Short mmCIF file of C-alpha atoms and ligand atoms in Angstrom, two decimals:
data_model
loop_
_atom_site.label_atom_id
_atom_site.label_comp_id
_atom_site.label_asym_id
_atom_site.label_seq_id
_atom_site.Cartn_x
_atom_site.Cartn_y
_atom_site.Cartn_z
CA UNK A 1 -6.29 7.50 -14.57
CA UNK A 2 -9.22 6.19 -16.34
CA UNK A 3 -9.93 3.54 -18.97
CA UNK A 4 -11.14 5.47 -21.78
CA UNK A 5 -8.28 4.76 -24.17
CA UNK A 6 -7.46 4.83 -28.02
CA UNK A 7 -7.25 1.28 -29.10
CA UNK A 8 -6.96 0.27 -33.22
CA UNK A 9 -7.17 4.21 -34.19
CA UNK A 10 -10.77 4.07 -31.98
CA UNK A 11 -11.92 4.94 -28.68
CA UNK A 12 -12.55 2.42 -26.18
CA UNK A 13 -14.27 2.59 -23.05
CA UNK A 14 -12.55 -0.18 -21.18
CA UNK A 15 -13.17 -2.68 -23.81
CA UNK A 16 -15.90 -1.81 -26.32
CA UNK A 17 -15.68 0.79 -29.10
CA UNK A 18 -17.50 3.78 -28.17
CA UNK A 19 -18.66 3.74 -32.24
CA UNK A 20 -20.29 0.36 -31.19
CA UNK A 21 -22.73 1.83 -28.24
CA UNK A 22 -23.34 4.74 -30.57
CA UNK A 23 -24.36 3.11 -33.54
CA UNK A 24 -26.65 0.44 -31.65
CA UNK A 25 -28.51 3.14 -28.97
CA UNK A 26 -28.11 6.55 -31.19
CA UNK A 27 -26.03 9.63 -29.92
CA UNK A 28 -25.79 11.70 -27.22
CA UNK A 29 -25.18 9.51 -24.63
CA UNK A 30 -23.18 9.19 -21.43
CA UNK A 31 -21.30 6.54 -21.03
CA UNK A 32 -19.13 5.61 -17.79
CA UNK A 33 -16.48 3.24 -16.66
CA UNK A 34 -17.02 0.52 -13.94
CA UNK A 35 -13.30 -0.32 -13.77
CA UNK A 36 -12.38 3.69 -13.29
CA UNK A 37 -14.87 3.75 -10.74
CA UNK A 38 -13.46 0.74 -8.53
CA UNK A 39 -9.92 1.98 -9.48
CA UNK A 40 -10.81 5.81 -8.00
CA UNK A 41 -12.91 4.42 -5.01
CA UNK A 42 -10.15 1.67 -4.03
CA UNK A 43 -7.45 4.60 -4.34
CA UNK A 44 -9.14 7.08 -1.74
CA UNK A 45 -10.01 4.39 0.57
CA UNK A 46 -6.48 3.04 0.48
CA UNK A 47 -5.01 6.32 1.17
CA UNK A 48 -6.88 6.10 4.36
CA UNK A 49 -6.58 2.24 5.21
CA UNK A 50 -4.97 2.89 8.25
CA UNK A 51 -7.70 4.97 9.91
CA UNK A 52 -11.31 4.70 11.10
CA UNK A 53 -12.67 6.08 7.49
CA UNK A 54 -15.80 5.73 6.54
CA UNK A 55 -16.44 7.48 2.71
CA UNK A 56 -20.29 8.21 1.86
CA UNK A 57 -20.00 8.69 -1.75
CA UNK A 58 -22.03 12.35 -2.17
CA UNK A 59 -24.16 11.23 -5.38
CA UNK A 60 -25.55 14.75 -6.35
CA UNK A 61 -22.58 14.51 -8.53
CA UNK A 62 -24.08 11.46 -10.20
CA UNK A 63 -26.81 9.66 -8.93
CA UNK A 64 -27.98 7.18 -11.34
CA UNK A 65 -28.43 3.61 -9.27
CA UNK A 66 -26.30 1.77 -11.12
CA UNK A 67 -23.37 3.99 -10.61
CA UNK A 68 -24.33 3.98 -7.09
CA UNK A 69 -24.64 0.14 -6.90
CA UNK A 70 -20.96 0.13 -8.33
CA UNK A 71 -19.94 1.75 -5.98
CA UNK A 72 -21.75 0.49 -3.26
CA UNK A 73 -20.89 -2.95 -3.77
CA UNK A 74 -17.15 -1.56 -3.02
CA UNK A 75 -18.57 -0.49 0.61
CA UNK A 76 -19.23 3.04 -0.34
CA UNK A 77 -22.35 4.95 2.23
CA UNK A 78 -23.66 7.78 0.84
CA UNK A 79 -24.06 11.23 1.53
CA UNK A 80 -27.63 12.57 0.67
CA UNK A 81 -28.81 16.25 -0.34
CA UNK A 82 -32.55 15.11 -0.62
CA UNK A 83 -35.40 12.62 -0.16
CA UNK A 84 -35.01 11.86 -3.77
CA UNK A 85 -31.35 10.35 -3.24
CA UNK A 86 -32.12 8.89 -0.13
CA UNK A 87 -34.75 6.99 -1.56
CA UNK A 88 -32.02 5.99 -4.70
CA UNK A 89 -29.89 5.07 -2.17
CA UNK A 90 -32.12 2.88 0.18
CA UNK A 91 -33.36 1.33 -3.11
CA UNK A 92 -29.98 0.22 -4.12
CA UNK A 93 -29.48 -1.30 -0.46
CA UNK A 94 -27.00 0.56 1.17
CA UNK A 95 -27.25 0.23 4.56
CA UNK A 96 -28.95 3.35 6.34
CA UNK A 97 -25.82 3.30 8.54
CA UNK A 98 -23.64 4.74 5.75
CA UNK A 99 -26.06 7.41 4.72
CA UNK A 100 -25.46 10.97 5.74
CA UNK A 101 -28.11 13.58 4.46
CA UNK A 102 -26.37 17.17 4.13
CA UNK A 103 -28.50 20.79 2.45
CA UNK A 104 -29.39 23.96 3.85
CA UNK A 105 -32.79 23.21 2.82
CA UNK A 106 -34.65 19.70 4.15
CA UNK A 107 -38.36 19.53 3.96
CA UNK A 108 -40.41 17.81 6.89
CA UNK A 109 -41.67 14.84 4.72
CA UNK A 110 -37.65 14.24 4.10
CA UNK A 111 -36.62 14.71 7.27
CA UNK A 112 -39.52 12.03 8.54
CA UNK A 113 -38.18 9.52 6.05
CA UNK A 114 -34.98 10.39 7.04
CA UNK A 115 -35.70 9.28 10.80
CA UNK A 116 -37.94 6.55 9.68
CA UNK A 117 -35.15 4.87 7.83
CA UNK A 118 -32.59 5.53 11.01
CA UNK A 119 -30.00 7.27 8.74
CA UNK A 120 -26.33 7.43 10.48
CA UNK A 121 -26.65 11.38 10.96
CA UNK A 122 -28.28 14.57 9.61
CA UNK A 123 -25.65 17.53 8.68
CA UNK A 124 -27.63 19.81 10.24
CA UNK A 125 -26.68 23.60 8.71
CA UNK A 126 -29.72 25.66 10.55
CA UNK A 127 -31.14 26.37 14.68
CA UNK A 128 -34.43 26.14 13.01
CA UNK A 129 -33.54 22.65 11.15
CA UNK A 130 -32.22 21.35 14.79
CA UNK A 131 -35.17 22.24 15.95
CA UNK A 132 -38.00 20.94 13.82
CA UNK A 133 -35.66 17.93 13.56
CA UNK A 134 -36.12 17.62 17.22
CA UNK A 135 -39.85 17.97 17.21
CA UNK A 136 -40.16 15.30 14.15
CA UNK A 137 -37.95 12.59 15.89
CA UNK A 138 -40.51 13.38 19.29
CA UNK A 139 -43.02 12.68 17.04
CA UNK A 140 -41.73 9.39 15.61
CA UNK A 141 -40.28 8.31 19.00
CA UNK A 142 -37.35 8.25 17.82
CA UNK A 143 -33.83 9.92 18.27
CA UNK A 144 -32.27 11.63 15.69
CA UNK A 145 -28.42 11.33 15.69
CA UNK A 146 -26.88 14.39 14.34
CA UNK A 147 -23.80 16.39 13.63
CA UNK A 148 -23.70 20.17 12.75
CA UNK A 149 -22.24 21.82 9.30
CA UNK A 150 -19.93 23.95 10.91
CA UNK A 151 -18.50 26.63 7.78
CA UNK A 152 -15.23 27.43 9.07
CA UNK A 153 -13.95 30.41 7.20
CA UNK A 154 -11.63 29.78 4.65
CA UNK A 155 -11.28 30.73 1.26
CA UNK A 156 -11.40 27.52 -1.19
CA UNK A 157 -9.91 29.71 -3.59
CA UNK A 158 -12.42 27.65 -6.40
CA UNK A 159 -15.08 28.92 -8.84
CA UNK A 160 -17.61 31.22 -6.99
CA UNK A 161 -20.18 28.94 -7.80
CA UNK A 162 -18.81 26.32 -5.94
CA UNK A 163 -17.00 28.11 -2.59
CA UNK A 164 -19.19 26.85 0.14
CA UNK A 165 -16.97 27.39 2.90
CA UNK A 166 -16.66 31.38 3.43
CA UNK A 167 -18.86 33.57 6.26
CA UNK A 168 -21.05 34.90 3.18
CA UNK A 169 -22.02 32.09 1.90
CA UNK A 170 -25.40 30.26 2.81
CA UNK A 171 -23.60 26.97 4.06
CA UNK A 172 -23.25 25.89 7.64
CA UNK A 173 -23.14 27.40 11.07
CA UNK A 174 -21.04 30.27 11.71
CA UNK A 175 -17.64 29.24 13.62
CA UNK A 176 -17.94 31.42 16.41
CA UNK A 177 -21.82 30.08 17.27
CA UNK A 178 -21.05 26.61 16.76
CA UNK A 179 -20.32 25.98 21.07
CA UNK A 180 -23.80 27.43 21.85
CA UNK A 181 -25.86 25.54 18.96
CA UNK A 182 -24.04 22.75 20.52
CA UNK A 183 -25.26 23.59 23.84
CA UNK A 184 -28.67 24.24 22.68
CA UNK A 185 -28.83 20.97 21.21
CA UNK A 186 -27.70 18.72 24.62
CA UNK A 187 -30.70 19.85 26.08
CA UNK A 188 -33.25 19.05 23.13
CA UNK A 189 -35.29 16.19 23.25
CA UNK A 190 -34.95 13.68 20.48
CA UNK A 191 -31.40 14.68 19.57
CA UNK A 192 -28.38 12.61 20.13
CA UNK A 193 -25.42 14.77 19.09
CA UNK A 194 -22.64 12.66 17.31
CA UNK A 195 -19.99 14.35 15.59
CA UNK A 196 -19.34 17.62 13.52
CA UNK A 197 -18.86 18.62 10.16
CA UNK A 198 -17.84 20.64 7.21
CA UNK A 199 -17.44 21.02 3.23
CA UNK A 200 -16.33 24.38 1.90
CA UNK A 201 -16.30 23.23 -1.51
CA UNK A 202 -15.82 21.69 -4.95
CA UNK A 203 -12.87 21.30 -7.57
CA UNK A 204 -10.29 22.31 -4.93
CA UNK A 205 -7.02 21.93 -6.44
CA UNK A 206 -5.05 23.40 -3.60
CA UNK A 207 -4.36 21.87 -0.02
CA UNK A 208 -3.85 24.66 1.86
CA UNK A 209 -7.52 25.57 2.16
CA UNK A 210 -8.53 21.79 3.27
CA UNK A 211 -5.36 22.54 6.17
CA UNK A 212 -6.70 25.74 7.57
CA UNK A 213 -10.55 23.71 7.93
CA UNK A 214 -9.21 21.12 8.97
CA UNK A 215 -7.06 22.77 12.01
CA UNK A 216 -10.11 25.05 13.09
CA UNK A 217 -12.28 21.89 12.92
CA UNK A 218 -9.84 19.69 15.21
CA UNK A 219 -9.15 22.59 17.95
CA UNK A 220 -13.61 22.66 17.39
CA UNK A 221 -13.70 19.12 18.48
CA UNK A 222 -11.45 19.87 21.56
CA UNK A 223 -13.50 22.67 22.91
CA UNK A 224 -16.81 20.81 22.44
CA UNK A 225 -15.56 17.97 24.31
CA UNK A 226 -13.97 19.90 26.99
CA UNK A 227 -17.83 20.99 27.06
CA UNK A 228 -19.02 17.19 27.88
CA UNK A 229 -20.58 16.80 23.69
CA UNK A 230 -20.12 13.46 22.40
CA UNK A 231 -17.85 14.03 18.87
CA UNK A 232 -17.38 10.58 17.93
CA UNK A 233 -17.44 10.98 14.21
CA UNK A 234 -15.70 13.97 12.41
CA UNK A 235 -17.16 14.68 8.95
CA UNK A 236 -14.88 16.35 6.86
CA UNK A 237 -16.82 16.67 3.10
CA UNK A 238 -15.63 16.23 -0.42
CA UNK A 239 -14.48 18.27 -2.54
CA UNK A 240 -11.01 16.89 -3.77
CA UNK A 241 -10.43 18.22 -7.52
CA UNK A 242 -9.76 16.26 -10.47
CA UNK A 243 -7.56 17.14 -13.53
CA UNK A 244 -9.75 18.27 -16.39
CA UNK A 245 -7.60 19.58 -19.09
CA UNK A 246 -3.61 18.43 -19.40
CA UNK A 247 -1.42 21.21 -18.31
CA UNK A 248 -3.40 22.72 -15.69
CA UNK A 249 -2.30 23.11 -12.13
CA UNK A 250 -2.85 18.85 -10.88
CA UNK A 251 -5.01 18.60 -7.97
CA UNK A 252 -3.56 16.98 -5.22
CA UNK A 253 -3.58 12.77 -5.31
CA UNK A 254 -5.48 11.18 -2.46
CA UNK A 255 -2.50 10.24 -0.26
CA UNK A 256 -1.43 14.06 -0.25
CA UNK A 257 -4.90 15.16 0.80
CA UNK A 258 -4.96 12.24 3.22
CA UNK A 259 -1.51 13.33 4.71
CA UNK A 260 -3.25 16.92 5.98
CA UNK A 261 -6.08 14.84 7.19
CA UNK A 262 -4.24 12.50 9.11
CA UNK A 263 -2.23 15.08 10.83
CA UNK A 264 -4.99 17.72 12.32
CA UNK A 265 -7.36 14.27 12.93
CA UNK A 266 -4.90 11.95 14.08
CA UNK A 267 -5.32 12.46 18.23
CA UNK A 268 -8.72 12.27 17.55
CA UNK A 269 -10.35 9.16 18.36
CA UNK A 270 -13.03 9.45 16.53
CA UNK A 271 -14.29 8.08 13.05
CA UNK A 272 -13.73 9.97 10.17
CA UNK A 273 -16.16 10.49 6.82
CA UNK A 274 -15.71 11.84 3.81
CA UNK A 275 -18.29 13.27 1.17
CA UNK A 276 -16.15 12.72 -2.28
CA UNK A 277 -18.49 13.18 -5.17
CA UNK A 278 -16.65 14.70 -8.47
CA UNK A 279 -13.01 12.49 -7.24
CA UNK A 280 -14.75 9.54 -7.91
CA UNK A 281 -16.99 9.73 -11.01
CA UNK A 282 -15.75 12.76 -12.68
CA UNK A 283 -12.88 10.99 -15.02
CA UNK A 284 -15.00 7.76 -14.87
CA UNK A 285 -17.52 9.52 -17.70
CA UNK A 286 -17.52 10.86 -21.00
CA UNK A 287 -20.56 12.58 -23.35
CA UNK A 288 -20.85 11.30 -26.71
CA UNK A 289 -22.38 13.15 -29.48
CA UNK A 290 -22.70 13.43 -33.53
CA UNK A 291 -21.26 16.22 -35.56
CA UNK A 292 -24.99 17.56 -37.12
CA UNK A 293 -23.09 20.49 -39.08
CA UNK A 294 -19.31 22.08 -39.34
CA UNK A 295 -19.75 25.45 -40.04
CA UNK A 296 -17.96 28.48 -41.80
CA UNK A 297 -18.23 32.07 -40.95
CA UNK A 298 -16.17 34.91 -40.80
CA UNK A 299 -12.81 33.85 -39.39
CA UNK A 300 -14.39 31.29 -37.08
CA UNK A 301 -15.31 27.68 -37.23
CA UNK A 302 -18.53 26.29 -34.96
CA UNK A 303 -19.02 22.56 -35.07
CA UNK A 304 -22.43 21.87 -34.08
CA UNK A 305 -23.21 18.29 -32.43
CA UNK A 306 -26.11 17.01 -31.27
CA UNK A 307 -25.70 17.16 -27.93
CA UNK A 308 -26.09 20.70 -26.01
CA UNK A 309 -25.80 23.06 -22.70
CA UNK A 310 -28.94 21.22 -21.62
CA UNK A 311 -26.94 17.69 -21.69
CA UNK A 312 -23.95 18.98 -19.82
CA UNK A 313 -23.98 23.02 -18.59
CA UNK A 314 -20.83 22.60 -16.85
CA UNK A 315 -18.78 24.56 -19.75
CA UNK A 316 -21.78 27.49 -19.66
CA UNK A 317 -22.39 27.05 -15.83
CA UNK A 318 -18.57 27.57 -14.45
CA UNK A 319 -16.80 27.80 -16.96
CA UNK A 320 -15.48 24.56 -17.20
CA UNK A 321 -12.88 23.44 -19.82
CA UNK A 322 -13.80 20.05 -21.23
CA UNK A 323 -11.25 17.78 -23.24
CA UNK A 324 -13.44 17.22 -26.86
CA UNK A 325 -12.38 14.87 -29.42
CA UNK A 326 -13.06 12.55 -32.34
CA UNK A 327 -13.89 8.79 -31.15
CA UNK A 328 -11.65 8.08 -34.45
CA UNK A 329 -8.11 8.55 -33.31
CA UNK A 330 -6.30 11.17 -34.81
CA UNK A 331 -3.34 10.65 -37.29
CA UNK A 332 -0.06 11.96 -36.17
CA UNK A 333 0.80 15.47 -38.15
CA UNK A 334 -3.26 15.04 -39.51
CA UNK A 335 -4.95 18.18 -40.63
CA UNK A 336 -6.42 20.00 -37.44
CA UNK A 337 -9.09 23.03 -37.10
CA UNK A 338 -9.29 25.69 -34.64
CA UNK A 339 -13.40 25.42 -33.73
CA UNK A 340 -16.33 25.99 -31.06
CA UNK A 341 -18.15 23.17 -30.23
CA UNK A 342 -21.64 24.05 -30.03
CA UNK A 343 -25.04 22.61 -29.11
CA UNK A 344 -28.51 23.54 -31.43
CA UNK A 345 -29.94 25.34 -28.49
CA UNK A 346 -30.77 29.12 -29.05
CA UNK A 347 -28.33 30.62 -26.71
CA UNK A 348 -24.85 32.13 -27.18
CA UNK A 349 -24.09 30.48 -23.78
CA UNK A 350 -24.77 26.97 -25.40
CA UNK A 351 -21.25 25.64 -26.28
CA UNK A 352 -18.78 22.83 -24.84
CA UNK A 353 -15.67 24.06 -25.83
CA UNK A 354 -14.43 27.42 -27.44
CA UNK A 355 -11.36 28.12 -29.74
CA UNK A 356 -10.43 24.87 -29.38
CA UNK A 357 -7.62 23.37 -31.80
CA UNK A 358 -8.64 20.05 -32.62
CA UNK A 359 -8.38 17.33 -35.33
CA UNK A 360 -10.45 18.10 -38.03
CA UNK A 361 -13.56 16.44 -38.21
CA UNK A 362 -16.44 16.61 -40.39
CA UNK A 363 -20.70 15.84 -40.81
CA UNK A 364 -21.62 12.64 -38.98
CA UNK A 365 -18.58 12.12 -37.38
CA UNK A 366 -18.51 11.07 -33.08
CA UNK A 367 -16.66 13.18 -30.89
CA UNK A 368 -16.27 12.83 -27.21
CA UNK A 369 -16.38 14.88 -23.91
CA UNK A 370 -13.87 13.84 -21.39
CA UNK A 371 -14.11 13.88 -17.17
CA UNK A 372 -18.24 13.92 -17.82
CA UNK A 373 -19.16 11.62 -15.13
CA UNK A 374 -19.69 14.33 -12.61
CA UNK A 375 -22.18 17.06 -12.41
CA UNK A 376 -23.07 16.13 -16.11
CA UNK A 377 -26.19 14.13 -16.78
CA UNK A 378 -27.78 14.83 -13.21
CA UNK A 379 -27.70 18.39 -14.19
CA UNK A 380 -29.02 17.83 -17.29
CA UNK A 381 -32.69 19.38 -18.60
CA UNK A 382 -35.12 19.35 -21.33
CA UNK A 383 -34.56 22.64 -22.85
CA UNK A 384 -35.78 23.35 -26.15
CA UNK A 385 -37.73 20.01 -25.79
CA UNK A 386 -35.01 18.18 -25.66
CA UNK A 387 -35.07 14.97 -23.95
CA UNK A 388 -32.89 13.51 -21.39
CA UNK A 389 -30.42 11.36 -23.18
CA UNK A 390 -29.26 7.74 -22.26
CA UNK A 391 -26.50 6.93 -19.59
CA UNK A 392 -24.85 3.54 -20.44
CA UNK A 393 -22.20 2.19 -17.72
CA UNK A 394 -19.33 -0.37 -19.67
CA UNK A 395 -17.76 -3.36 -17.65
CA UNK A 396 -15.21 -5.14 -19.34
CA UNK A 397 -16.42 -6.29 -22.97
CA UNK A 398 -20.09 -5.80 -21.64
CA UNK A 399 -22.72 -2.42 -21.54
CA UNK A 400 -25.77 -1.73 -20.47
CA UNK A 401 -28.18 1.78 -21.03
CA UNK A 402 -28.73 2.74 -17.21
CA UNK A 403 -31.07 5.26 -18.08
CA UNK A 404 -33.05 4.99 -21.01
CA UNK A 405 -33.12 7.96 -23.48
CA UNK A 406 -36.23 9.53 -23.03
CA UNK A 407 -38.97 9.89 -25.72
CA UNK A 408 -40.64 13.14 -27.16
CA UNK A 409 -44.12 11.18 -25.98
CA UNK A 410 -43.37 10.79 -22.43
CA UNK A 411 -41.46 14.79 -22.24
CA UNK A 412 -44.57 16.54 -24.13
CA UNK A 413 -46.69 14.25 -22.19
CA UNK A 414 -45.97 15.70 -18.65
CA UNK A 415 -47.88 18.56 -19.74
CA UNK A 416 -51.70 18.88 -19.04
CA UNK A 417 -54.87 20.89 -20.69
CA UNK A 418 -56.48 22.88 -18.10
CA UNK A 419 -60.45 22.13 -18.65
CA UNK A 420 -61.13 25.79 -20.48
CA UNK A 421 -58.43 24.87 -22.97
CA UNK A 422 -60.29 21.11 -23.28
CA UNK A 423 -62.38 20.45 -26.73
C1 PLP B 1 -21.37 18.60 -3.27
C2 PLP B 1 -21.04 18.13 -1.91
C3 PLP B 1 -20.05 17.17 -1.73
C4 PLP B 1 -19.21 16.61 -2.85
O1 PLP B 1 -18.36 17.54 -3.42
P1 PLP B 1 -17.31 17.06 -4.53
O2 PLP B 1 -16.60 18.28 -4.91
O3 PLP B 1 -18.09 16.49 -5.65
O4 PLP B 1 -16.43 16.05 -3.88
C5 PLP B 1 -19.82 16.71 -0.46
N1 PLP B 1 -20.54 17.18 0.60
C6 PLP B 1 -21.51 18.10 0.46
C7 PLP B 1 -22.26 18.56 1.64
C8 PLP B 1 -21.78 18.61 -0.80
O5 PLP B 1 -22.74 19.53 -0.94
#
């Protein structure tokens, strides 16, 4: 559910015409929904109300602070992938207790912020990460509480790009080493072992791969403790899909995913945290862009808007299928057109959508990109000089530009004349 709806033949997001935004800051834009991102956090925390739950929204899948704040404000932590979004995160003020920092790949000055700021627990996916962690928290004086990305094996039967979860792929601890790294880590000074975790992927729309994790994870936990290691919180990731195009396959709802949780973590005792990313902000976002040119060639149609691949890869990137219409609202029985929707940038792989029937539209008019909040503007680039474009967040009757779009000036001006070049 989401509150981008058709209201008086025009596109609303909650209540403001989408025409409004675009006609006061320009197009592209991104523009998300504050009530669809209280309605999606409230509805995965209430399908675990009646555990010890703790969800660390994972904002790689949009990080901009006032989506964050949003969400925040609701009593979401966050789960970190760098120094860059811990520092977003700390800046927004939530509490270091809620903040998890998970990747394969943590550099010592983020790891020393990371123990500076006394972070709930590092995902730690490496020997060598548990034990320059060690050294650095020696260092500071400090322990370092910490769980270990354990990859347990399973097929998330998602887009190859996004599998995390299987023996060959560069995530987490192998299954079968995860008692001695445990062991190892007891005796290291600086460590305080705390729970365990895992995430073997993104846009899983089928339960049975979350149930086959989730029962190697819990008969984990039982072994580790038999060993005398303190599990008290059980991290199970994010990953939950979302329903991008009507007619597909749904993705399980929250309380269906929360009913395999509840029964492999149940006997547990211990405090459970989640990683959702995409669930959250995915249908709380959509792109907006002007139609530049519609054009005709030989038995196809490409409508070319002014947004691009650079703005949103997804469609290029995994093949993603985004729902792309008019802001206007389509008459019933109106003229439609079978088109690409394309970006200016010189590549074939620059499109949004291909073959897609839609209402005809025409020069100048606004289309939209649906389910855009996640993985869309924080993956955006500057490609073809191109620069970032503005992210607006609606609340009610109200909006504000979150990120302002940036100008050719401050893109071109990044760039610096070595001294031979100079004069
Ligand atoms: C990307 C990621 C997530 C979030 O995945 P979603 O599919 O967006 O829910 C959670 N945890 C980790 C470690 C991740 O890398």
């Amino acid at each position: 559910m989401n509150h981008f709806e058709f209201k008086d033949g025009e596109l609303h997001a909650e209540d403001i015409a989408v025409a409004q935004i675009a006609d006061e800051i320009g197009t592209p834009f991104y523009c998300y929904s504050t009530a669809t991102l209280n309605r999606h956090y409230d509805v995965f925390c209430e399908a675990f109300s009646d555990i010890d739950a703790m969800v660390c929204y994972a904002m790689k899948a949009n990080s901009n602070q006032a989506v964050l704040k949003t969400l925040a404000d609701r009593g979401a932590g966050a789960d970190v992938v760098s120094g860059g979004e811990l520092l977003r995160a700390l800046r927004v003020g939530i509490d270091p207790k809620k903040i998890m920092f998970s990747g394969v790949g943590k550099t010592i000055s983020e790891i020393d912020m990371a123990i500076a700021s006394q972070i709930f627990c590092f995902n730690i996916e490496s020997e060598n990460e548990l034990a320059l962690i060690s050294a650095r928290a020696v260092d500071a004086g400090m322990n370092a509480h910490v769980s270990f990305r354990i990859n347990p094996d399973v097929d998330a039967r998602t887009h190859a790009k996004i599998s995390t979860g299987k023996k060959s792929d560069k995530f987490g601890i192998a299954y079968d080493r995860a008692e001695a790294i445990y062991r190892h880590a007891a005796g290291l000074p600086g460590i305080r072992i705390s729970g365990i975790d895992m995430h073997i992927g993104s846009q899983i729309i089928d339960l049975e791969p979350f149930d086959q994790a989730f029962d190697r994870l819990a008969s984990l936990v039982g072994r580790l403790r038999n060993a005398g290691h303190e599990i008290s919180h059980v991290d199970l990731g994010g990953g939950l899909g979302v329903p991008y195009k009507n007619g597909d396959a749904t993705p399980p709802e929250p309380h269906a995913y929360a009913e395999v949780v509840k029964r492999h973590v149940r006997g547990l005792g211990a405090k459970i945290v989640f990683e959702p990313g995409r669930m959250l902000v995915a249908n709380a976002g959509i792109m907006v862009a002007r139609v530049l040119y519609v054009k005709r060639a030989e038995g196809k149609t490409f409508v070319i808007v002014d947004a691009a691949m650079n703005d949103l890869i997804r469609p290029t990137l995994y093949e993603a299928w985004h729902e792309i219409q008019p802001v206007r609202e389509p008459v019933a029985g109106g003229e439609t057109m079978v088109a690409d929707i394309v970006g200016p940038i010189c590549e074939s792989g620059d499109y949004l959508g291909k073959d897609r029937t839609m209402a005809r539209v025409a020069e100048g008019d606004l289309v939209f990109v649906s389910s855009a909040g996640a993985y869309g503007a924080v993956q955006s680039s500057t490609y073809n000089t191109r620069p970032l474009i503005a992210e607006t967040l609606v609340k009610g009757g109200e909006y504000a530009v979150i990120r302002e779009r940036q100008t050719l000036d401050e893109l071109i001006g990044l760039d610096h004349m070595p001294d031979w070049l100079e004069g």
